[in-house]
CSV table of C-alpha atoms in Angstrom, one decimal:
chain,number,residue,atom,x,y,z
A,1,MET,CA,275.6,117.3,269.1
A,2,PHE,CA,277.1,114.5,267.1
A,3,LEU,CA,275.6,111.8,269.5
A,4,ALA,CA,272.3,113.5,269.1
A,5,VAL,CA,272.3,113.3,265.6
A,6,ALA,CA,273.0,109.5,265.6
A,7,PHE,CA,270.4,109.0,268.1
A,8,LEU,CA,267.9,110.8,265.9
A,9,PHE,CA,269.1,108.7,262.7
A,10,TYR,CA,268.5,105.7,264.9
A,11,LEU,CA,264.8,106.6,265.7
A,12,HIS,CA,264.2,107.3,262.1
A,13,SER,CA,265.7,103.8,261.1
A,14,LYS,CA,262.6,101.8,260.9
A,15,SER,CA,263.2,98.2,260.2
A,16,LYS,CA,261.9,97.0,256.8
A,17,ASN,CA,262.3,93.5,257.9
A,18,ILE,CA,258.8,92.6,258.8
A,19,LEU,CA,258.6,88.5,259.5
A,20,ALA,CA,255.4,86.8,258.9
A,21,ASP,CA,253.5,85.6,261.7
A,22,ASP,CA,254.7,81.9,261.4
A,23,GLN,CA,258.3,83.2,261.8
A,24,LEU,CA,257.8,84.9,265.3
A,25,PRO,CA,258.4,82.9,268.3
A,26,LYS,CA,256.2,82.5,271.0
A,27,THR,CA,256.4,85.1,273.7
A,28,ALA,CA,255.5,85.8,277.2
A,29,VAL,CA,255.0,89.4,278.2
A,30,ILE,CA,255.8,90.0,281.8
A,31,LEU,CA,254.3,93.0,283.8
A,32,CYS,CA,255.1,93.1,287.6
A,33,LEU,CA,252.4,95.3,289.7
A,34,ARG,CA,252.7,97.0,293.0
A,35,GLY,CA,250.3,99.9,293.4
A,36,ALA,CA,247.8,101.5,290.7
A,37,ASP,CA,249.9,103.7,288.6
A,38,PRO,CA,248.1,106.6,287.0
A,39,PHE,CA,248.2,104.8,283.4
A,40,LEU,CA,247.9,101.3,284.4
A,41,SER,CA,244.7,100.6,282.7
A,42,ASN,CA,245.8,102.2,279.5
A,43,CYS,CA,249.1,100.0,279.6
A,44,LEU,CA,247.1,96.8,280.2
A,45,ARG,CA,244.6,97.8,277.3
A,46,SER,CA,247.4,98.3,275.0
A,47,LEU,CA,249.1,95.1,275.9
A,48,LEU,CA,245.8,93.2,275.0
A,49,ASN,CA,245.8,94.5,271.6
A,50,GLN,CA,249.1,93.6,270.2
A,51,ASN,CA,249.7,92.6,266.5
A,52,TYR,CA,251.3,89.4,267.4
A,53,PRO,CA,250.3,86.1,266.8
A,54,HIS,CA,251.6,84.1,269.6
A,55,TYR,CA,251.8,85.7,272.9
A,56,ASP,CA,250.6,85.5,276.5
A,57,LEU,CA,250.3,88.3,279.1
A,58,LYS,CA,251.6,87.2,282.6
A,59,LEU,CA,250.7,89.8,285.6
A,60,VAL,CA,252.4,89.1,288.8
A,61,VAL,CA,250.6,91.6,291.3
A,62,ASP,CA,252.4,92.2,294.7
A,63,SER,CA,249.5,90.8,296.7
A,64,TYR,CA,245.4,90.2,296.5
A,65,GLU,CA,245.3,93.3,298.5
A,66,ASP,CA,247.0,95.5,296.0
A,67,PRO,CA,244.9,98.0,294.3
A,68,ALA,CA,246.4,97.0,291.0
A,69,TRP,CA,244.6,93.6,291.4
A,70,LYS,CA,241.2,94.9,290.9
A,71,ILE,CA,242.0,96.9,287.9
A,72,ALA,CA,243.8,94.1,286.4
A,73,THR,CA,241.2,91.6,286.8
A,74,ASP,CA,238.4,94.0,285.6
A,75,ILE,CA,240.3,94.8,282.5
A,76,THR,CA,241.4,91.5,281.5
A,77,GLN,CA,238.3,89.2,282.7
A,78,GLN,CA,236.7,89.6,279.3
A,79,ALA,CA,239.9,89.1,277.3
A,80,ALA,CA,241.1,86.3,275.5
A,81,THR,CA,242.5,83.3,277.2
A,82,ASN,CA,246.2,84.5,276.9
A,83,VAL,CA,246.1,86.6,280.0
A,84,GLN,CA,247.5,85.0,283.5
A,85,ILE,CA,247.3,87.1,286.9
A,86,SER,CA,248.9,85.8,289.8
A,87,PRO,CA,249.8,87.0,293.1
A,88,LEU,CA,253.6,87.0,294.5
A,89,LYS,CA,253.8,83.6,296.0
A,90,MET,CA,257.2,84.0,297.7
A,91,LEU,CA,258.5,87.2,298.9
A,92,ARG,CA,262.3,87.1,298.6
A,93,HIS,CA,264.2,89.0,301.2
A,94,ASN,CA,267.7,89.1,299.1
A,95,CYS,CA,266.5,90.9,296.1
A,96,SER,CA,264.0,93.7,294.8
A,97,LEU,CA,260.3,92.8,294.7
A,98,LYS,CA,260.3,93.2,291.0
A,99,CYS,CA,263.0,90.9,290.6
A,100,SER,CA,261.1,88.4,293.0
A,101,SER,CA,258.3,88.7,290.5
A,102,LEU,CA,260.2,88.1,287.6
A,103,VAL,CA,262.0,85.2,288.9
A,104,GLN,CA,258.5,83.4,289.9
A,105,ALA,CA,256.7,84.3,286.5
A,106,ILE,CA,259.8,83.0,284.3
A,107,SER,CA,259.9,79.8,286.5
A,108,GLU,CA,256.6,78.9,285.7
A,109,LEU,CA,256.8,79.0,281.8
A,110,ASP,CA,257.4,75.8,279.6
A,111,ASP,CA,259.7,75.5,277.1
A,112,SER,CA,257.4,76.5,274.4
A,113,TYR,CA,258.3,80.1,275.1
A,114,LYS,CA,261.6,81.2,273.0
A,115,VAL,CA,261.2,85.2,274.1
A,116,ILE,CA,260.5,87.2,277.2
A,117,ALA,CA,259.2,90.7,277.0
A,118,LEU,CA,259.1,93.3,279.9
A,119,ILE,CA,257.4,96.4,280.1
A,120,ASP,CA,256.4,98.9,282.8
A,121,THR,CA,253.0,100.1,283.9
A,122,HIS,CA,253.8,103.5,283.0
A,123,SER,CA,254.1,102.6,279.2
A,124,ILE,CA,251.7,102.5,276.7
A,125,ALA,CA,252.3,100.2,273.9
A,126,HIS,CA,251.6,100.9,270.4
A,127,PRO,CA,249.9,97.9,268.6
A,128,ASN,CA,253.4,96.8,266.8
A,129,TRP,CA,255.5,97.3,270.0
A,130,LEU,CA,256.0,93.5,270.5
A,131,ARG,CA,256.4,92.9,266.9
A,132,GLU,CA,259.0,95.3,266.6
A,133,LEU,CA,260.8,94.3,269.9
A,134,VAL,CA,261.2,90.5,269.0
A,135,THR,CA,261.9,90.7,265.3
A,136,PRO,CA,265.8,91.4,265.9
A,137,LEU,CA,265.8,88.6,268.2
A,138,THR,CA,265.7,86.2,265.2
A,139,HIS,CA,269.2,86.9,264.5
A,140,PRO,CA,271.5,84.5,266.2
A,141,LYS,CA,274.1,87.2,267.8
A,142,ILE,CA,271.4,89.5,269.4
A,143,GLY,CA,270.0,88.1,273.0
A,144,VAL,CA,268.5,91.3,274.0
A,145,THR,CA,266.5,94.1,272.3
A,146,THR,CA,265.4,97.5,274.1
A,147,GLY,CA,263.6,100.6,273.4
A,148,ASN,CA,263.5,103.6,276.0
A,149,ARG,CA,261.1,106.0,277.4
A,150,TRP,CA,260.2,109.6,276.4
A,151,TYR,CA,258.5,111.8,279.1
A,152,VAL,CA,255.8,114.3,278.0
A,153,PRO,CA,255.6,116.9,281.0
A,154,THR,CA,252.8,119.5,281.2
A,155,GLY,CA,255.0,122.2,283.0
A,156,ASN,CA,252.8,122.0,286.2
A,157,TYR,CA,255.4,120.3,288.4
A,158,TRP,CA,259.4,121.3,288.2
A,159,GLY,CA,260.2,117.6,289.1
A,160,SER,CA,258.5,116.6,285.9
A,161,MET,CA,260.4,119.3,283.9
A,162,VAL,CA,263.9,118.2,285.6
A,163,ARG,CA,263.0,114.5,284.9
A,164,TYR,CA,262.2,115.1,281.2
A,165,GLN,CA,265.5,117.1,280.6
A,166,GLY,CA,267.7,114.5,282.3
A,167,ASN,CA,266.1,111.7,280.3
A,168,ILE,CA,267.0,113.3,277.1
A,169,SER,CA,270.7,113.1,278.0
A,170,THR,CA,270.0,109.5,279.4
A,171,VAL,CA,268.5,108.2,276.6
A,172,VAL,CA,271.3,109.3,274.3
A,173,GLN,CA,273.8,108.0,276.7
A,174,MET,CA,272.0,104.4,276.9
A,175,PHE,CA,271.8,104.2,273.0
A,176,LEU,CA,275.5,105.1,272.9
A,177,PHE,CA,276.7,102.7,275.4
A,178,GLY,CA,274.1,99.7,274.8
A,179,ILE,CA,272.5,99.9,278.2
A,180,PRO,CA,269.0,98.0,278.1
A,181,TRP,CA,265.9,99.4,280.1
A,182,GLY,CA,263.8,97.1,281.8
A,183,GLY,CA,260.5,98.9,280.9
A,184,ASN,CA,260.8,98.0,277.3
A,185,LEU,CA,263.0,94.8,277.0
A,186,ALA,CA,262.9,91.5,275.3
A,187,LEU,CA,265.1,88.5,276.0
A,188,LYS,CA,265.8,84.9,274.4
A,189,THR,CA,264.8,82.4,276.8
A,190,GLU,CA,268.1,80.4,275.9
A,191,LEU,CA,269.8,83.3,278.0
A,192,PHE,CA,268.3,81.8,281.4
A,193,ARG,CA,269.3,78.2,280.6
A,194,GLU,CA,272.8,79.0,279.9
A,195,THR,CA,273.9,82.0,281.9
A,196,GLY,CA,272.0,81.5,285.3
A,197,LEU,CA,270.3,85.0,284.9
A,198,LEU,CA,267.4,83.7,287.0
A,199,ASP,CA,269.9,83.3,289.8
A,200,LYS,CA,271.3,86.6,289.5
A,201,TRP,CA,268.0,88.4,289.3
A,202,GLY,CA,267.3,86.5,292.8
A,203,GLN,CA,270.0,88.4,294.3
A,204,ALA,CA,269.9,91.7,292.5
A,205,LEU,CA,268.4,95.1,293.1
A,206,ASN,CA,267.9,95.9,289.6
A,207,GLU,CA,266.8,93.6,286.5
A,208,ASP,CA,268.5,95.4,283.4
A,209,LYS,CA,272.0,97.1,283.9
A,210,LEU,CA,273.5,93.7,284.9
A,211,LEU,CA,272.6,92.3,281.1
A,212,CYS,CA,275.3,93.9,279.5
A,213,LYS,CA,278.0,91.7,281.1
A,214,ILE,CA,275.9,88.4,280.7
A,215,LEU,CA,275.6,89.2,277.2
A,216,LYS,CA,279.3,90.0,276.8
A,217,LYS,CA,280.5,86.7,278.2
A,218,GLN,CA,277.7,84.9,275.8
A,219,LYS,CA,279.4,86.9,272.9
A,220,MET,CA,275.9,88.1,272.0
A,221,GLN,CA,274.6,91.8,271.6
A,222,VAL,CA,271.9,94.2,272.7
A,223,LYS,CA,270.0,95.7,269.8
A,224,PHE,CA,268.1,99.0,270.3
A,225,VAL,CA,264.8,99.1,268.5
A,226,PRO,CA,263.3,102.5,267.1
A,227,SER,CA,260.7,102.3,270.0
A,228,LEU,CA,260.3,105.0,272.4
A,229,MET,CA,257.6,104.5,275.3
A,230,LEU,CA,255.8,107.5,276.3
A,231,ASN,CA,255.5,108.5,279.9
A,232,ARG,CA,252.6,111.3,280.7
A,233,GLU,CA,253.1,110.8,284.4
A,234,GLU,CA,254.1,113.9,286.7
A,235,CYS,CA,256.3,113.7,289.7
A,236,ASP,CA,257.6,116.5,292.0
A,237,LEU,CA,261.2,117.1,293.1
A,238,PRO,CA,261.4,115.2,296.4
A,239,SER,CA,260.0,112.1,294.6
A,240,LEU,CA,262.3,112.5,291.8
A,241,PHE,CA,265.3,113.0,293.8
A,242,SER,CA,264.8,109.7,295.8
A,243,SER,CA,264.0,108.0,292.3
A,244,LEU,CA,267.5,109.4,290.9
A,245,GLN,CA,269.2,108.1,294.1
A,246,ARG,CA,267.9,104.6,293.4
A,247,GLN,CA,268.8,104.6,289.8
A,248,LEU,CA,272.4,106.0,290.1
A,249,LEU,CA,272.9,103.6,293.2
A,250,SER,CA,271.9,100.6,290.5
A,251,SER,CA,274.3,102.0,288.0
A,252,ARG,CA,277.0,102.1,290.3
A,253,LEU,CA,276.4,98.4,291.4
A,254,TYR,CA,275.7,97.0,287.8
A,255,HIS,CA,276.6,99.6,285.3
A,256,PRO,CA,279.3,98.0,282.7
A,257,LEU,CA,280.8,101.5,282.2
A,258,TRP,CA,280.2,103.2,285.6
A,259,SER,CA,283.4,105.5,284.9
A,260,ALA,CA,281.4,106.8,282.0
A,261,VAL,CA,278.7,107.6,284.2
A,262,ILE,CA,281.2,109.7,286.4
A,263,GLY,CA,283.0,111.5,283.3
A,264,ASP,CA,279.4,112.6,282.4
A,265,VAL,CA,278.8,114.0,285.7
A,266,VAL,CA,281.9,115.9,285.6
A,267,SER,CA,281.4,117.3,282.4
A,268,SER,CA,277.8,118.4,282.2
A,269,ILE,CA,277.1,119.0,285.8
A,270,LEU,CA,280.4,120.0,287.5
A,271,VAL,CA,282.2,122.3,284.8
A,272,PRO,CA,279.1,124.3,284.1
A,273,THR,CA,278.6,124.8,288.1
A,274,LEU,CA,282.3,125.8,288.6
A,275,VAL,CA,282.0,128.2,285.9
A,276,ILE,CA,279.1,129.9,287.7
A,277,LEU,CA,281.1,129.8,290.9
A,278,LEU,CA,284.1,131.4,289.5
A,279,GLY,CA,282.0,134.1,288.1
A,280,LEU,CA,280.5,134.8,291.6
A,281,VAL,CA,284.0,135.0,293.0
A,282,ALA,CA,285.1,137.2,290.2
A,283,PHE,CA,282.3,139.4,290.9
A,284,LEU,CA,282.8,139.7,294.7
A,285,SER,CA,286.3,140.3,294.0
A,286,GLY,CA,285.7,143.3,291.7
A,287,GLU,CA,286.9,141.4,288.7
A,288,SER,CA,283.8,142.6,286.4
A,289,ASP,CA,285.6,141.2,283.1
A,290,ALA,CA,286.3,138.0,284.4
A,291,ALA,CA,282.8,137.7,285.9
A,292,SER,CA,281.1,138.7,282.7
A,293,LEU,CA,283.1,136.2,280.8
A,294,CYS,CA,282.0,133.6,283.0
A,295,PHE,CA,278.4,134.4,283.3
A,296,SER,CA,278.1,134.9,279.7
A,297,SER,CA,279.7,131.6,278.7
A,298,PHE,CA,277.1,129.9,280.9
A,299,ILE,CA,274.2,131.6,279.5
A,300,ILE,CA,275.4,130.6,276.0
A,301,TYR,CA,276.0,126.9,277.0
A,302,THR,CA,272.6,127.0,278.6
A,303,ILE,CA,270.9,128.5,275.5
A,304,GLY,CA,272.7,126.1,273.4
A,305,LEU,CA,271.2,123.1,275.2
A,306,LEU,CA,267.9,124.3,275.2
A,307,PHE,CA,268.1,124.3,271.3
A,308,LEU,CA,269.7,121.3,271.2
A,309,MET,CA,266.5,119.7,273.4
A,310,LEU,CA,264.1,121.5,271.2
A,311,GLY,CA,265.6,119.8,268.0
A,312,LEU,CA,265.5,116.4,269.7
A,313,GLU,CA,262.0,117.0,270.8
A,314,LYS,CA,261.0,117.9,267.1
A,315,GLY,CA,262.9,114.9,265.8
A,316,VAL,CA,261.2,112.6,268.3
A,317,HIS,CA,258.0,113.9,267.2
A,318,GLN,CA,258.6,113.0,263.5
A,319,ALA,CA,260.0,109.6,264.6
A,320,ILE,CA,257.3,107.9,266.8
A,321,HIS,CA,253.5,108.3,267.1
A,322,PHE,CA,252.0,110.2,269.9
A,323,PRO,CA,248.6,108.8,270.9
A,324,ASP,CA,245.9,111.4,271.5
A,325,ASN,CA,248.4,114.3,270.6
A,326,THR,CA,250.2,113.8,273.9
A,327,THR,CA,253.0,116.0,272.9
A,328,THR,CA,254.7,118.5,274.9
A,329,LYS,CA,253.4,121.9,274.7
A,330,LEU,CA,256.2,124.3,273.7
A,331,SER,CA,254.6,127.5,274.8
A,332,LEU,CA,256.6,130.7,275.6
A,333,ILE,CA,255.9,130.1,279.4
A,334,THR,CA,256.9,126.3,279.0
A,335,LEU,CA,260.3,127.5,277.0
A,336,LEU,CA,261.1,129.9,279.7
A,337,LYS,CA,260.5,126.9,282.6
A,338,MET,CA,262.7,124.6,280.2
A,339,LEU,CA,265.4,127.4,280.3
A,340,ILE,CA,265.5,127.8,283.9
A,341,ALA,CA,265.2,123.9,284.4
A,342,ILE,CA,268.7,123.3,282.6
A,343,PRO,CA,270.7,124.5,285.6
A,344,LEU,CA,268.1,123.1,288.3
A,345,THR,CA,268.6,119.7,286.3
A,346,GLN,CA,272.3,119.9,286.6
A,347,TRP,CA,272.4,120.5,290.3
A,348,VAL,CA,269.5,118.0,291.3
A,349,TYR,CA,271.3,115.4,289.3
A,350,GLY,CA,274.8,116.3,290.7
A,351,LEU,CA,273.1,116.1,294.4
A,352,ALA,CA,271.4,112.8,293.6
A,353,PHE,CA,275.0,111.5,292.5
A,354,LEU,CA,276.9,112.4,295.5
A,355,SER,CA,274.0,111.2,297.6
A,356,SER,CA,274.0,108.1,295.9
A,357,LEU,CA,277.9,107.4,296.6
A,358,ARG,CA,277.1,107.0,300.3
A,359,THR,CA,273.5,105.7,300.2
A,360,SER,CA,273.3,102.2,301.6
A,361,THR,CA,269.4,102.2,302.1
A,362,VAL,CA,266.9,102.2,299.2
A,363,ASN,CA,263.2,103.0,299.6
A,364,TRP,CA,261.1,101.8,296.6
A,365,ARG,CA,257.3,102.0,296.6
A,366,GLY,CA,257.0,101.8,300.1
A,367,VAL,CA,259.7,99.0,300.6
A,368,SER,CA,263.0,99.5,301.9
A,369,TYR,CA,266.0,97.7,300.9
A,370,GLU,CA,269.7,97.5,302.7
A,371,VAL,CA,272.2,97.4,300.0
A,372,LYS,CA,275.7,96.3,300.9
A,373,GLY,CA,277.0,95.3,297.5
A,374,PRO,CA,275.5,94.3,294.1
A,375,TRP,CA,274.6,90.7,295.4
A,376,ASN,CA,274.1,91.4,298.9
A,377,ILE,CA,270.7,92.8,299.1
A,378,ARG,CA,268.2,92.8,302.3
A,379,LEU,CA,264.6,93.5,302.2
A,380,VAL,CA,264.1,95.4,305.6
A,381,LYS,CA,260.6,96.9,305.5
A,382,TYR,CA,257.7,95.7,303.5
A,383,HIS,CA,253.7,96.1,303.6
A,384,PRO,CA,251.4,95.3,300.8
A,385,SER,CA,250.2,98.2,298.9
A,386,GLN,CA,247.1,99.8,299.8
A,387,LEU,CA,244.7,102.2,298.2
A,388,SER,CA,245.5,104.7,300.9
A,389,ASP,CA,249.3,104.8,299.6
A,390,GLN,CA,248.3,106.4,296.3
A,391,SER,CA,248.8,109.9,295.6
A,392,ASP,CA,246.1,112.3,295.7
A,393,GLU,CA,247.2,113.6,292.2
A,394,SER,CA,245.8,111.3,289.5
A,395,LYS,CA,248.8,111.6,287.2
A,396,LEU,CA,251.6,111.6,289.9
A,397,SER,CA,254.3,109.0,289.6
A,398,LEU,CA,254.2,106.6,293.1
């Protein structure tokens, strides 16, 4: 409860230190594309309309054949001259495609860029997103700034509901432990000169979690900004499970507080599940009082989590701008689904955690990687993204 309150306080703590245009550094916004995500067009339009004086948008598309190429060129062809679209020129076989794209884009920048901002295609940036993200970097001790994401499920897919509930916990944890998210991130370019970060990305599966150790060595900090990226995409349970396996594997490889992740799994997933199992054992053994105690404890715990989520949802609504009224519709049916999804979320995340401990192969957007260690990644299967790879559902995540 205390952590949730602290997180809401952070969301409401909008910075009053608004810098003048001439104080803001020149920034490159990098967007890596593979496949036509459901809200890619909205994302690109939002990036072309930033209230920021000196920024360039650098798009790296997986290939000319990729359906994202046409979408990006159609939207940006009438834009200002601050947009550059490039194909991925060199397919690296010892890191992820995203890391390959980042290495290419950053290697081509000149010294006039003082900040690099990263965003995911799932996100729609509000007009002051870049200004809010870059402003804290003017402090000499802050090397990275980051926001986070907030899902807005419709209730049509159980995968979306589970992802929404799991993300509520994840967002609070990332805020508490200072873990940056690559989908809403800005870095000082001096980090690349002083730390060899590009070389590390050139061997890594993930670009954000490894930043904490690098910043610690540089005696610099991660600064969270009160900015949540809204994600309106949907997902089904199988695709969510695969995504969770990959995220948890990345955490095991690069998370500086992996033991804290294990502790959270034990406290929030294993303990409630054991209570249910003990209740079933007691019931089958004829111990009705013990069974009632276990089941009633679990029900009270679950209802408490529901009220906590509703409180966070309300706090988020008051703290950030929801375009087009895209809020979670809290109807009676949605509330019942949220209640059912609480134990479902615990079990799905628990199974994904156990599976990630023995996972050595990652399948990500139609590309397969063999993972033997944090700096021992091998691309084993690749093909250019095609329109036929897209989901039949217009808002389903890839």
